[in-house]
mmCIF file of C-alpha atoms in Angstrom:
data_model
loop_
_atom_site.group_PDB
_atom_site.id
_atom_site.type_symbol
_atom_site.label_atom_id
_atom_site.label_comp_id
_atom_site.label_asym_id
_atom_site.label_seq_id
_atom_site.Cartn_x
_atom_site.Cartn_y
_atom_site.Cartn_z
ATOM 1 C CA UNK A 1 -11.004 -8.489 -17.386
ATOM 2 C CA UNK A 2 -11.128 -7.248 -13.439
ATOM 3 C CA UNK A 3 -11.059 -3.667 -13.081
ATOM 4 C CA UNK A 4 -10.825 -1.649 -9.618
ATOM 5 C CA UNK A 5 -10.261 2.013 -9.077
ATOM 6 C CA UNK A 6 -8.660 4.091 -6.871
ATOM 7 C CA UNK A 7 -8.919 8.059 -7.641
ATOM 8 C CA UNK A 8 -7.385 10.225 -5.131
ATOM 9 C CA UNK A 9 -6.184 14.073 -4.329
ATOM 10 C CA UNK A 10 -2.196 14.868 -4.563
ATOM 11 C CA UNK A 11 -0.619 17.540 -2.868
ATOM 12 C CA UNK A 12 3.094 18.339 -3.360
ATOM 13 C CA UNK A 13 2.841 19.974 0.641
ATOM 14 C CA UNK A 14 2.385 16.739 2.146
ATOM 15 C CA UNK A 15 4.723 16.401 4.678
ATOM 16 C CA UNK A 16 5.948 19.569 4.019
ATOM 17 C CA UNK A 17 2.456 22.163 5.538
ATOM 18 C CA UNK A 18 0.736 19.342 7.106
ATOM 19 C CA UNK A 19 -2.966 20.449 8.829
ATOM 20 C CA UNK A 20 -2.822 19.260 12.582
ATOM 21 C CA UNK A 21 -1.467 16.038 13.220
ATOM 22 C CA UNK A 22 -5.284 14.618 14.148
ATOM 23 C CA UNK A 23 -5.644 15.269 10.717
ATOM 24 C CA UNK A 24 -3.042 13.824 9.034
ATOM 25 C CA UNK A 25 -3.437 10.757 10.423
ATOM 26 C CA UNK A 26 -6.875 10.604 9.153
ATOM 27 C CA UNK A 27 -5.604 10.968 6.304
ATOM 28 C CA UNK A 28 -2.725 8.758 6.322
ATOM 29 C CA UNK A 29 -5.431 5.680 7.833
ATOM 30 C CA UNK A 30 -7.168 6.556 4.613
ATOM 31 C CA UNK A 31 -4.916 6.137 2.117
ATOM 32 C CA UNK A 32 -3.744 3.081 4.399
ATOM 33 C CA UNK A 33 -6.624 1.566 3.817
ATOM 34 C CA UNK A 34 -6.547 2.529 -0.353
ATOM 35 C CA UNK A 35 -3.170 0.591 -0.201
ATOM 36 C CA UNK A 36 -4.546 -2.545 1.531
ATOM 37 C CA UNK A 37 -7.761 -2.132 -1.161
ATOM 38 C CA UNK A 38 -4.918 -2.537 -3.990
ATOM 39 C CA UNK A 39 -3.253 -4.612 -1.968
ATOM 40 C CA UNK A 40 -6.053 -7.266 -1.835
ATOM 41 C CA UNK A 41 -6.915 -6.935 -5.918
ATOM 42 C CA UNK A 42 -3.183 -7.330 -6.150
ATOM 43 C CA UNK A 43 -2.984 -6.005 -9.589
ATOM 44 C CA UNK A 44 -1.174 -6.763 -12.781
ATOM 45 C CA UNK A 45 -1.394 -3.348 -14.116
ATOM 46 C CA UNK A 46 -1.758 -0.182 -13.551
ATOM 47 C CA UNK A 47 -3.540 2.665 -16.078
ATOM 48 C CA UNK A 48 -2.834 6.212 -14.273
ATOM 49 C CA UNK A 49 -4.741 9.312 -14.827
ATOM 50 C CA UNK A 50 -2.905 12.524 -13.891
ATOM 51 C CA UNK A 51 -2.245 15.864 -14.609
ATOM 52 C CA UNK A 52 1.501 17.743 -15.360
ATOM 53 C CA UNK A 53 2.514 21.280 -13.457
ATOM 54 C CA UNK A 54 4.560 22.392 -16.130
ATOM 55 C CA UNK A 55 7.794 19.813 -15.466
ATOM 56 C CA UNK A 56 6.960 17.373 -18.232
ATOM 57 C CA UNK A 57 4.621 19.329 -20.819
ATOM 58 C CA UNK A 58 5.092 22.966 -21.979
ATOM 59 C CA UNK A 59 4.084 24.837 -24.425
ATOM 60 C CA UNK A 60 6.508 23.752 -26.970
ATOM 61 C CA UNK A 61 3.967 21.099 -27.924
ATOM 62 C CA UNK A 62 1.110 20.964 -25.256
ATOM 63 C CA UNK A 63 -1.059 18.236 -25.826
ATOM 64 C CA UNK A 64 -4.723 18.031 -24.432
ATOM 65 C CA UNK A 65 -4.037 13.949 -23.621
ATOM 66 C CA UNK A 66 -0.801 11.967 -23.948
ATOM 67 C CA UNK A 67 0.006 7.814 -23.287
ATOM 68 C CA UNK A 68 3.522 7.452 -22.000
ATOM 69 C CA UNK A 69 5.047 4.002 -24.113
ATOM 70 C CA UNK A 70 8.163 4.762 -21.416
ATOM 71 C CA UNK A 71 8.357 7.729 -18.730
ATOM 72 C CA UNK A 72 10.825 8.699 -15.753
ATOM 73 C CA UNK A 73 10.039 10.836 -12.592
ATOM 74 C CA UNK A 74 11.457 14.176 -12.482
ATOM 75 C CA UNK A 75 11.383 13.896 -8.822
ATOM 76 C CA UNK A 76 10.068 16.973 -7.846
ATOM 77 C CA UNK A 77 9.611 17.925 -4.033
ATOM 78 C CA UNK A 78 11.488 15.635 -3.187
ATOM 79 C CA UNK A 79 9.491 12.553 -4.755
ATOM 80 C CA UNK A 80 11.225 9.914 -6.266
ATOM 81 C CA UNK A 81 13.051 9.732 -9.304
ATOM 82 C CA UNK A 82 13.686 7.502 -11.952
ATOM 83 C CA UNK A 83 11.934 5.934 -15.056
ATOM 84 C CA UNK A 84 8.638 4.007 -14.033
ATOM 85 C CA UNK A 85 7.691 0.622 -15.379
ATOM 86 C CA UNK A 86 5.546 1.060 -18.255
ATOM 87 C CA UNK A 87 4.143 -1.517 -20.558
ATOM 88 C CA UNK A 88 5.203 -0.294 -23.814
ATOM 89 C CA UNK A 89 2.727 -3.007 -25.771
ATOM 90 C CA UNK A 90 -0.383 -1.677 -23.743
ATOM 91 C CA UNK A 91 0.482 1.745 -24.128
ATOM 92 C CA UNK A 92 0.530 1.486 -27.825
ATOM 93 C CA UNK A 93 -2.845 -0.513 -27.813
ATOM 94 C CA UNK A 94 -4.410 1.982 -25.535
ATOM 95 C CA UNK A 95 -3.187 5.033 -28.069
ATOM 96 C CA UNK A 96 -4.281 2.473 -31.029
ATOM 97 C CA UNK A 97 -8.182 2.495 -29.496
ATOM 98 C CA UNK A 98 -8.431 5.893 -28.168
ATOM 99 C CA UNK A 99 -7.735 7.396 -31.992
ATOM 100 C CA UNK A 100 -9.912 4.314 -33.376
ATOM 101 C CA UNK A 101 -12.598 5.591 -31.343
ATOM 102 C CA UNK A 102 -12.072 9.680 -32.399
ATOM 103 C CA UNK A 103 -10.236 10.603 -29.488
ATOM 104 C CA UNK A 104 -6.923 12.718 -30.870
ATOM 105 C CA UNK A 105 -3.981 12.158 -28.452
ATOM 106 C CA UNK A 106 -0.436 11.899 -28.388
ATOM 107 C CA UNK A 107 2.179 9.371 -27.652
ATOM 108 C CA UNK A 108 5.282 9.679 -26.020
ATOM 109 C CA UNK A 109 8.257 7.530 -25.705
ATOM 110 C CA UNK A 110 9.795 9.991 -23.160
ATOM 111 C CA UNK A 111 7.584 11.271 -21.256
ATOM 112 C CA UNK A 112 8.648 13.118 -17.729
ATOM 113 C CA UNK A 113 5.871 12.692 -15.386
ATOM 114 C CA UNK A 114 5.872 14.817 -11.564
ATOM 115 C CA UNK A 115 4.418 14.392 -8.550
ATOM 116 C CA UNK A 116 1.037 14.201 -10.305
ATOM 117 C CA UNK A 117 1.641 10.938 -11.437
ATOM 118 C CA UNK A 118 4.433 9.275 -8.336
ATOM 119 C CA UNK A 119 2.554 10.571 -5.352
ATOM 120 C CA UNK A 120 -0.080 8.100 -6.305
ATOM 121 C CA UNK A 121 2.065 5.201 -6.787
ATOM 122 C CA UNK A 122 3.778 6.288 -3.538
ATOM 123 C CA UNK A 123 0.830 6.283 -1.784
ATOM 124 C CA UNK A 124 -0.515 2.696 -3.008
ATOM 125 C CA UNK A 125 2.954 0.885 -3.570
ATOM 126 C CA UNK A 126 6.015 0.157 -2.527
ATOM 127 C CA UNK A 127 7.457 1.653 -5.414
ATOM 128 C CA UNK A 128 7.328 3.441 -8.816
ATOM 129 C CA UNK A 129 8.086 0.110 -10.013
ATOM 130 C CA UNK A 130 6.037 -2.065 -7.873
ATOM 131 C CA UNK A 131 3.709 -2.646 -10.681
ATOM 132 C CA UNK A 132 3.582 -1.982 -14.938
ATOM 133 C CA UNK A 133 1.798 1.258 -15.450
ATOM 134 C CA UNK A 134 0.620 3.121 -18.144
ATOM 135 C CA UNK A 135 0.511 6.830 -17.286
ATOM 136 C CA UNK A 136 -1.930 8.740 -19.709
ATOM 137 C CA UNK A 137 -1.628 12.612 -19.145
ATOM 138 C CA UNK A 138 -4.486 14.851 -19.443
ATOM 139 C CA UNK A 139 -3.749 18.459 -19.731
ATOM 140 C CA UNK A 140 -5.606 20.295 -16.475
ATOM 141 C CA UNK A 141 -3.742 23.842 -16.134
ATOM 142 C CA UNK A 142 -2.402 24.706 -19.596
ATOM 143 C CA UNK A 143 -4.905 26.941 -21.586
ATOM 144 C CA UNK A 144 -6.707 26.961 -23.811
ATOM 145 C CA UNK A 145 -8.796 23.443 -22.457
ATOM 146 C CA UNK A 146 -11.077 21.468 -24.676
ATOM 147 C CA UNK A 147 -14.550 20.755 -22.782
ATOM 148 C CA UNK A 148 -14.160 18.212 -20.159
ATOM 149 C CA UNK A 149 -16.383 16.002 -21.694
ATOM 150 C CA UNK A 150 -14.055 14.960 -23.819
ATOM 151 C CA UNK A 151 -12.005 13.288 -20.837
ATOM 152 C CA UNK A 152 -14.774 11.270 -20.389
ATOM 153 C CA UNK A 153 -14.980 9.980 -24.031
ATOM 154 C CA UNK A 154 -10.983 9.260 -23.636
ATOM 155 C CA UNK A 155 -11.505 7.365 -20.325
ATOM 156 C CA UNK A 156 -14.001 5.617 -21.883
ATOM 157 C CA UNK A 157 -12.332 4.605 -25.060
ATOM 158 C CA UNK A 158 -9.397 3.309 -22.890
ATOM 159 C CA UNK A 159 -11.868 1.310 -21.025
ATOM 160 C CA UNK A 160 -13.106 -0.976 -24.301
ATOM 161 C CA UNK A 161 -9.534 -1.228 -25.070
ATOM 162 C CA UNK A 162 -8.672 -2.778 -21.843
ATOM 163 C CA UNK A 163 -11.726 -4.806 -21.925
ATOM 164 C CA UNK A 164 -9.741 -7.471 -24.429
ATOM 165 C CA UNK A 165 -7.031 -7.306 -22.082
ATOM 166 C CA UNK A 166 -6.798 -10.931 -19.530
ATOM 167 C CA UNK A 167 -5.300 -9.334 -16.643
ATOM 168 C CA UNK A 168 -5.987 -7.353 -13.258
ATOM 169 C CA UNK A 169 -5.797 -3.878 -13.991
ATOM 170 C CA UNK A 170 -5.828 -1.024 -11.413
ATOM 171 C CA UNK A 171 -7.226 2.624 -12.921
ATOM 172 C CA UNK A 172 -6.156 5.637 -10.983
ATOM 173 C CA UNK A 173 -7.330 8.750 -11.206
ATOM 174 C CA UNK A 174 -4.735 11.919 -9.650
ATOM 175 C CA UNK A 175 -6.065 15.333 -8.505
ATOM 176 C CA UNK A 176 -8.147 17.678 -7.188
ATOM 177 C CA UNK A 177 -10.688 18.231 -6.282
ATOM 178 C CA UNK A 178 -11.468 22.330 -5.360
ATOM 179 C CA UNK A 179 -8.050 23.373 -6.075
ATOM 180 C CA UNK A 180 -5.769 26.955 -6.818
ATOM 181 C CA UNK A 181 -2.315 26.553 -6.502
ATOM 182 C CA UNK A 182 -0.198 29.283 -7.503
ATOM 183 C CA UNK A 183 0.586 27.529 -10.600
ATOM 184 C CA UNK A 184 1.320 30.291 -13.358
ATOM 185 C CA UNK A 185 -0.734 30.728 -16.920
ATOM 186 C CA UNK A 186 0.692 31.984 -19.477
ATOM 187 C CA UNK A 187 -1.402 34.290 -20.361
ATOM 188 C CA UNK A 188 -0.672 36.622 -17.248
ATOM 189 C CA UNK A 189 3.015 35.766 -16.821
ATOM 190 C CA UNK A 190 5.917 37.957 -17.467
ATOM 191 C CA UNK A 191 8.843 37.803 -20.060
ATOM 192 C CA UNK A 192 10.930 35.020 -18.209
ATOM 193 C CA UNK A 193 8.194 33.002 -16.356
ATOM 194 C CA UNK A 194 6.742 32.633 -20.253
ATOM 195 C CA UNK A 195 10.243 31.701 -21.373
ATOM 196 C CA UNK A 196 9.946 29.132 -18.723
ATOM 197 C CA UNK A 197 6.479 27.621 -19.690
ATOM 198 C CA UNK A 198 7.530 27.338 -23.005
ATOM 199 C CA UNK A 199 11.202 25.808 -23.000
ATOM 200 C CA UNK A 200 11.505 25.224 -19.119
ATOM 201 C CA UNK A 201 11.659 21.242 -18.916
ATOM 202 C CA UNK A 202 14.492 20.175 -16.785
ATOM 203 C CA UNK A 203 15.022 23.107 -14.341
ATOM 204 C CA UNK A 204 18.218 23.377 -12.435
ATOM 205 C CA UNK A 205 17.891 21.977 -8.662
ATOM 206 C CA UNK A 206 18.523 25.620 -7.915
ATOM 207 C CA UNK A 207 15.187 26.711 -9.698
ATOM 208 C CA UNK A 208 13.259 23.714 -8.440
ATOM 209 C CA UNK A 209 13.897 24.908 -4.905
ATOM 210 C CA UNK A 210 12.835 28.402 -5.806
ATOM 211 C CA UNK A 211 9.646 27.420 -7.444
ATOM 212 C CA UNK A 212 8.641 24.856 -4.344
ATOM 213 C CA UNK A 213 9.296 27.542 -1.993
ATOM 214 C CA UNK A 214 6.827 29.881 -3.596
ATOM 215 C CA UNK A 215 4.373 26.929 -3.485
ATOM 216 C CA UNK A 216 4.629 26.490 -0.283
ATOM 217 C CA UNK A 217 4.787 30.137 0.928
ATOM 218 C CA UNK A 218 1.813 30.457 -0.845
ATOM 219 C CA UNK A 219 0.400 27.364 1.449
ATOM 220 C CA UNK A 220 1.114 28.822 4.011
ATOM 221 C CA UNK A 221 0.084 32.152 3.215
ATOM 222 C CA UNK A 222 -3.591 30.288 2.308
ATOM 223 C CA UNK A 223 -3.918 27.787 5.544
ATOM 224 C CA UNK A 224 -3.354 31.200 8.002
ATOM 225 C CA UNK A 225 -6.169 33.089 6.163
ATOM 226 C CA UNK A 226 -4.323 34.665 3.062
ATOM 227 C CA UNK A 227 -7.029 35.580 0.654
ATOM 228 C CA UNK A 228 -4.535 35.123 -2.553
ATOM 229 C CA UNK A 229 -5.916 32.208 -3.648
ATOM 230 C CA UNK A 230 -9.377 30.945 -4.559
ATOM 231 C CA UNK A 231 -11.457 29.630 -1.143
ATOM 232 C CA UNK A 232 -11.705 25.473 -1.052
ATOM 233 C CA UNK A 233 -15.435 24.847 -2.108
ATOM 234 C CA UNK A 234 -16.575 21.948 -0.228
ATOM 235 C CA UNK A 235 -20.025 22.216 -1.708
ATOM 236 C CA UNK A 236 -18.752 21.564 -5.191
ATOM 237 C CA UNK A 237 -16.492 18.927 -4.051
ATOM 238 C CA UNK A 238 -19.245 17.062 -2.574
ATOM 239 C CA UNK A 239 -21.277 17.580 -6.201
ATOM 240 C CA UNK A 240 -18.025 15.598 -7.889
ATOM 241 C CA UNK A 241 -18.392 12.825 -5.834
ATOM 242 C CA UNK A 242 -22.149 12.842 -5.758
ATOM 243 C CA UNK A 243 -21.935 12.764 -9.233
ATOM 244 C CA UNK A 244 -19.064 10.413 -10.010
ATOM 245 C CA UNK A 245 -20.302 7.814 -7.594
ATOM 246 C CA UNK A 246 -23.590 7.919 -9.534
ATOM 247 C CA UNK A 247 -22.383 7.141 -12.678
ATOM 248 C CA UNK A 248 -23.796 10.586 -13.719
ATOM 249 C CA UNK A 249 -20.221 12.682 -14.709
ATOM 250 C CA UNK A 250 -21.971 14.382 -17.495
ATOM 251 C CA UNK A 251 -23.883 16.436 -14.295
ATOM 252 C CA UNK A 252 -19.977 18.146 -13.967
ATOM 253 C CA UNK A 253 -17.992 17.443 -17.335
ATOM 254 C CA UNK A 254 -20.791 18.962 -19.883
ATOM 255 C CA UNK A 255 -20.207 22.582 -17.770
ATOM 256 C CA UNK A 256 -18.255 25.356 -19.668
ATOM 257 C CA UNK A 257 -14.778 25.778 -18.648
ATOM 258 C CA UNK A 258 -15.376 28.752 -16.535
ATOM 259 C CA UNK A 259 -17.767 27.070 -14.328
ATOM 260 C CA UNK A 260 -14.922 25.271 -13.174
ATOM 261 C CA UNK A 261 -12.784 27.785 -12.316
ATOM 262 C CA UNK A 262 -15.655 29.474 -10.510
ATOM 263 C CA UNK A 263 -16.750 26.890 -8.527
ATOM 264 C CA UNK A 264 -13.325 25.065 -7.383
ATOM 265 C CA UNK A 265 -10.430 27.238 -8.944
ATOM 266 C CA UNK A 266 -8.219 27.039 -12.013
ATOM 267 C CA UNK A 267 -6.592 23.830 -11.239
ATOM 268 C CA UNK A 268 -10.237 21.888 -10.456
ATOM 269 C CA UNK A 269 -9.839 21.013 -13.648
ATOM 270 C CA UNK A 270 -7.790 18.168 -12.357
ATOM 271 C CA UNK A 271 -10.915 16.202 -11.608
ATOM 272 C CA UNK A 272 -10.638 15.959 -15.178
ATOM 273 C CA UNK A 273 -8.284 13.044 -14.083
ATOM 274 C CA UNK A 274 -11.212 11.648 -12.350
ATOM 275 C CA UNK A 275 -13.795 11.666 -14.787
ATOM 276 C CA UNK A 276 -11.631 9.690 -17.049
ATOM 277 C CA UNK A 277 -10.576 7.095 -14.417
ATOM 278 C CA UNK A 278 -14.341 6.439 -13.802
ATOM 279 C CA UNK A 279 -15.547 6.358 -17.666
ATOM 280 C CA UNK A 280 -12.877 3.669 -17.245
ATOM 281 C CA UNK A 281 -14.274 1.826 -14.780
ATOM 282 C CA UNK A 282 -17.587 2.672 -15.834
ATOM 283 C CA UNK A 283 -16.696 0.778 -19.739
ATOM 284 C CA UNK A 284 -16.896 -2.709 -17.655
ATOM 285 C CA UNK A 285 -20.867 -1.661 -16.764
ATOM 286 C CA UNK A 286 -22.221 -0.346 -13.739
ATOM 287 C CA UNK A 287 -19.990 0.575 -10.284
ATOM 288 C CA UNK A 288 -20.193 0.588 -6.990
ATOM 289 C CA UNK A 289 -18.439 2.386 -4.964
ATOM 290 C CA UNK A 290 -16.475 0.808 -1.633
ATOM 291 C CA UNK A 291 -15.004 4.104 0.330
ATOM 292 C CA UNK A 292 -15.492 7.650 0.260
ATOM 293 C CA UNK A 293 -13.187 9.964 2.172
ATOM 294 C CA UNK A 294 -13.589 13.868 1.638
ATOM 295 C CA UNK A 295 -12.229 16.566 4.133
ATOM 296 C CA UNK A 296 -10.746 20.371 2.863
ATOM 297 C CA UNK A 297 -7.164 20.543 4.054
ATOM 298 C CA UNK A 298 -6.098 24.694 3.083
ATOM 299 C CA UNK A 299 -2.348 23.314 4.224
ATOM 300 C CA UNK A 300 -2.480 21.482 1.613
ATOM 301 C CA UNK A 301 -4.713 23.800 -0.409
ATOM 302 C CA UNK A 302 -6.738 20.771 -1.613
ATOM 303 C CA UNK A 303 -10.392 19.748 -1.382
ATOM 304 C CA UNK A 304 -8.772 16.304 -0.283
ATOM 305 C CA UNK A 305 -10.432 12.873 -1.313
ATOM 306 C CA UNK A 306 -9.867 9.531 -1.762
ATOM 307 C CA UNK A 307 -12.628 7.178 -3.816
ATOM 308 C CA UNK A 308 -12.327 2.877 -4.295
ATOM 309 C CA UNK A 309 -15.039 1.584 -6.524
ATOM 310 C CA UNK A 310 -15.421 -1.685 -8.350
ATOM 311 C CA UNK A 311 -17.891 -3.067 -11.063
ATOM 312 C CA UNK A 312 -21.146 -4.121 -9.796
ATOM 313 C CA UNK A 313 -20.360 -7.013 -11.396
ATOM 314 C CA UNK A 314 -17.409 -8.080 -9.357
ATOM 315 C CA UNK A 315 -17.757 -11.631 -7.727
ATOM 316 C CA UNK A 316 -14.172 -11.189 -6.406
ATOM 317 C CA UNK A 317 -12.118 -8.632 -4.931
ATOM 318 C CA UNK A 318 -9.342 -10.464 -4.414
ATOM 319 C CA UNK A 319 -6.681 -11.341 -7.348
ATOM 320 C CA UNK A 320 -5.131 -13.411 -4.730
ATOM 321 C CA UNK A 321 -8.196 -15.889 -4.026
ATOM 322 C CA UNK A 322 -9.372 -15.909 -7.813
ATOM 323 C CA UNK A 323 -6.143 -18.175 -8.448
#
């Protein structure tokens, strides 16, 4: 079975605080290029790694990881909406293997999935329908967090799974990297923003705008020198993807929870997202990877990056010229 990966940053503020337009083209050439990498493997699924910002999971049953068997896009900021193309048959296999191999995780056959999940597919394909998906969520902001190993074990578990699988699949991995969004925690919040986390799904479009507008205040607040919000840590960033590229994602995912937060902010744990995508990629046997972009973008308040790999393996990039 081909694998390739793609694991890449989101950020709701794109095209809404974009950095200077030198920059955003940078960026845009680079995820132009991720597109034409897909593009070229052409392929015949796609398993997607992301995180949820409290539209699609809350804490009237939060679980730590969670394969969609159907899902539809909330269509937050804007994004679009509307139910995604899942593969109902793999989705139940993948769930089947993950438990077989002592990784707990839940299954849903409704699952609302956010910009977490579509940006990606936006960014790589034509649509959210483009090509069958599986999206497997991994819990990033809601605490209390299991060790971020364990993300790795699930990634990989998903990997020997698809190994008996004869098709082209894609893994993606959404978010990060250094990271602190205003995104609330329960813990801290008052009465109603509580009430919210816990039985909030489906706000009105009234109470979508208010909550994107305090994003991107916040953004902006950040990008002109605001000190509200955690500094990007381009240091740790480039320890990820040191690490990740290596093959060596125990260096990161066997640190405590708080080193985390410390290092990149309380919604690094998004690379969580990553780790899994490459213990995916990593099941097939040793990687290589074929781009590396990395720059800090505050407007965006994101440690942006986008990674392609393949397996070492690989003979042939191309899904097109191996028929």
């Amino acid at each position: 079975m081909p694998l390739a990966l793609v694991a890449t940053s989101h950020s709701p503020l794109i095209g809404r605080n974009d950095p200077a337009p030198e920059v955003r083209a940078e960026v845009d050439s680079v995820l132009g290029a991720a597109r034409d990498f897909v593009a070229d493997y052409d392929p015949e699924l796609v398993v997607l790694y992301a995180p949820d910002h409290y539209n699609g999971f809350l804490y009237d049953m939060m679980p730590p990881f969670c394969v969609g068997a159907a899902a539809t896009a909330v269509g937050d900021y804007g994004l679009p909406a509307g139910p995604l193309d899942v593969d109902r048959d793999v989705a139940y296999a993948l769930a089947r293997g993950a438990l077989d191999a002592g990784v707990d995780l839940a299954l849903s056959e409704a699952m609302q999935v956010d910009h977490g999940f579509v940006q990606p597919l936006t960014f790589l394909f034509d649509s959210l329908t483009s090509v069958p998906v599986v999206p497997v969520f991994i819990n990033c902001v809601a605490e209390p967090l299991g060790p971020a190993s364990r993300a790795r074990h699930l990634g990989h578990a998903i990997g020997q799974t698809l190994a008996g699988l004869d098709r082209r699949v894609l893994v993606i991995g959404s978010g990060g990297l250094s990271h602190d969004p205003p995104v609330p925690r329960l813990a801290e919040a008052p009465p109603e923003v509580a009430q919210r986390l816990t039985h909030g799904r489906n706000p009105t479009p009234e109470q979508r705008a208010q909550r994107e507008g305090r994003t991107l205040a916040a953004a902006v607040e950040f990008a002109g020198g605001g000190t509200g919000l955690r500094p990007l840590n381009p240091d740790w960033d480039a320890l990820v993807l040191r690490s990740l590229a290596a093959g060596d994602s125990a260096a990161i995912d066997e640190q405590d929870n708080d080193w985390f937060v410390a290092e990149g902010g309380h919604s690094a744990h998004e690379v969580r997202t990553w780790i899994a995508a490459f213990a995916t990629l990593g099941a097939a046997g040793p990687y290589t990877v074929r781009s590396s972009f990395y720059r800090p973008i505050p407007e965006w308040i994101a440690g942006f990056a986008t990674v392609t790999a393949v397996p070492q393996a690989s003979t042939a990039l191309s899904g097109q010229a191996a028929r």
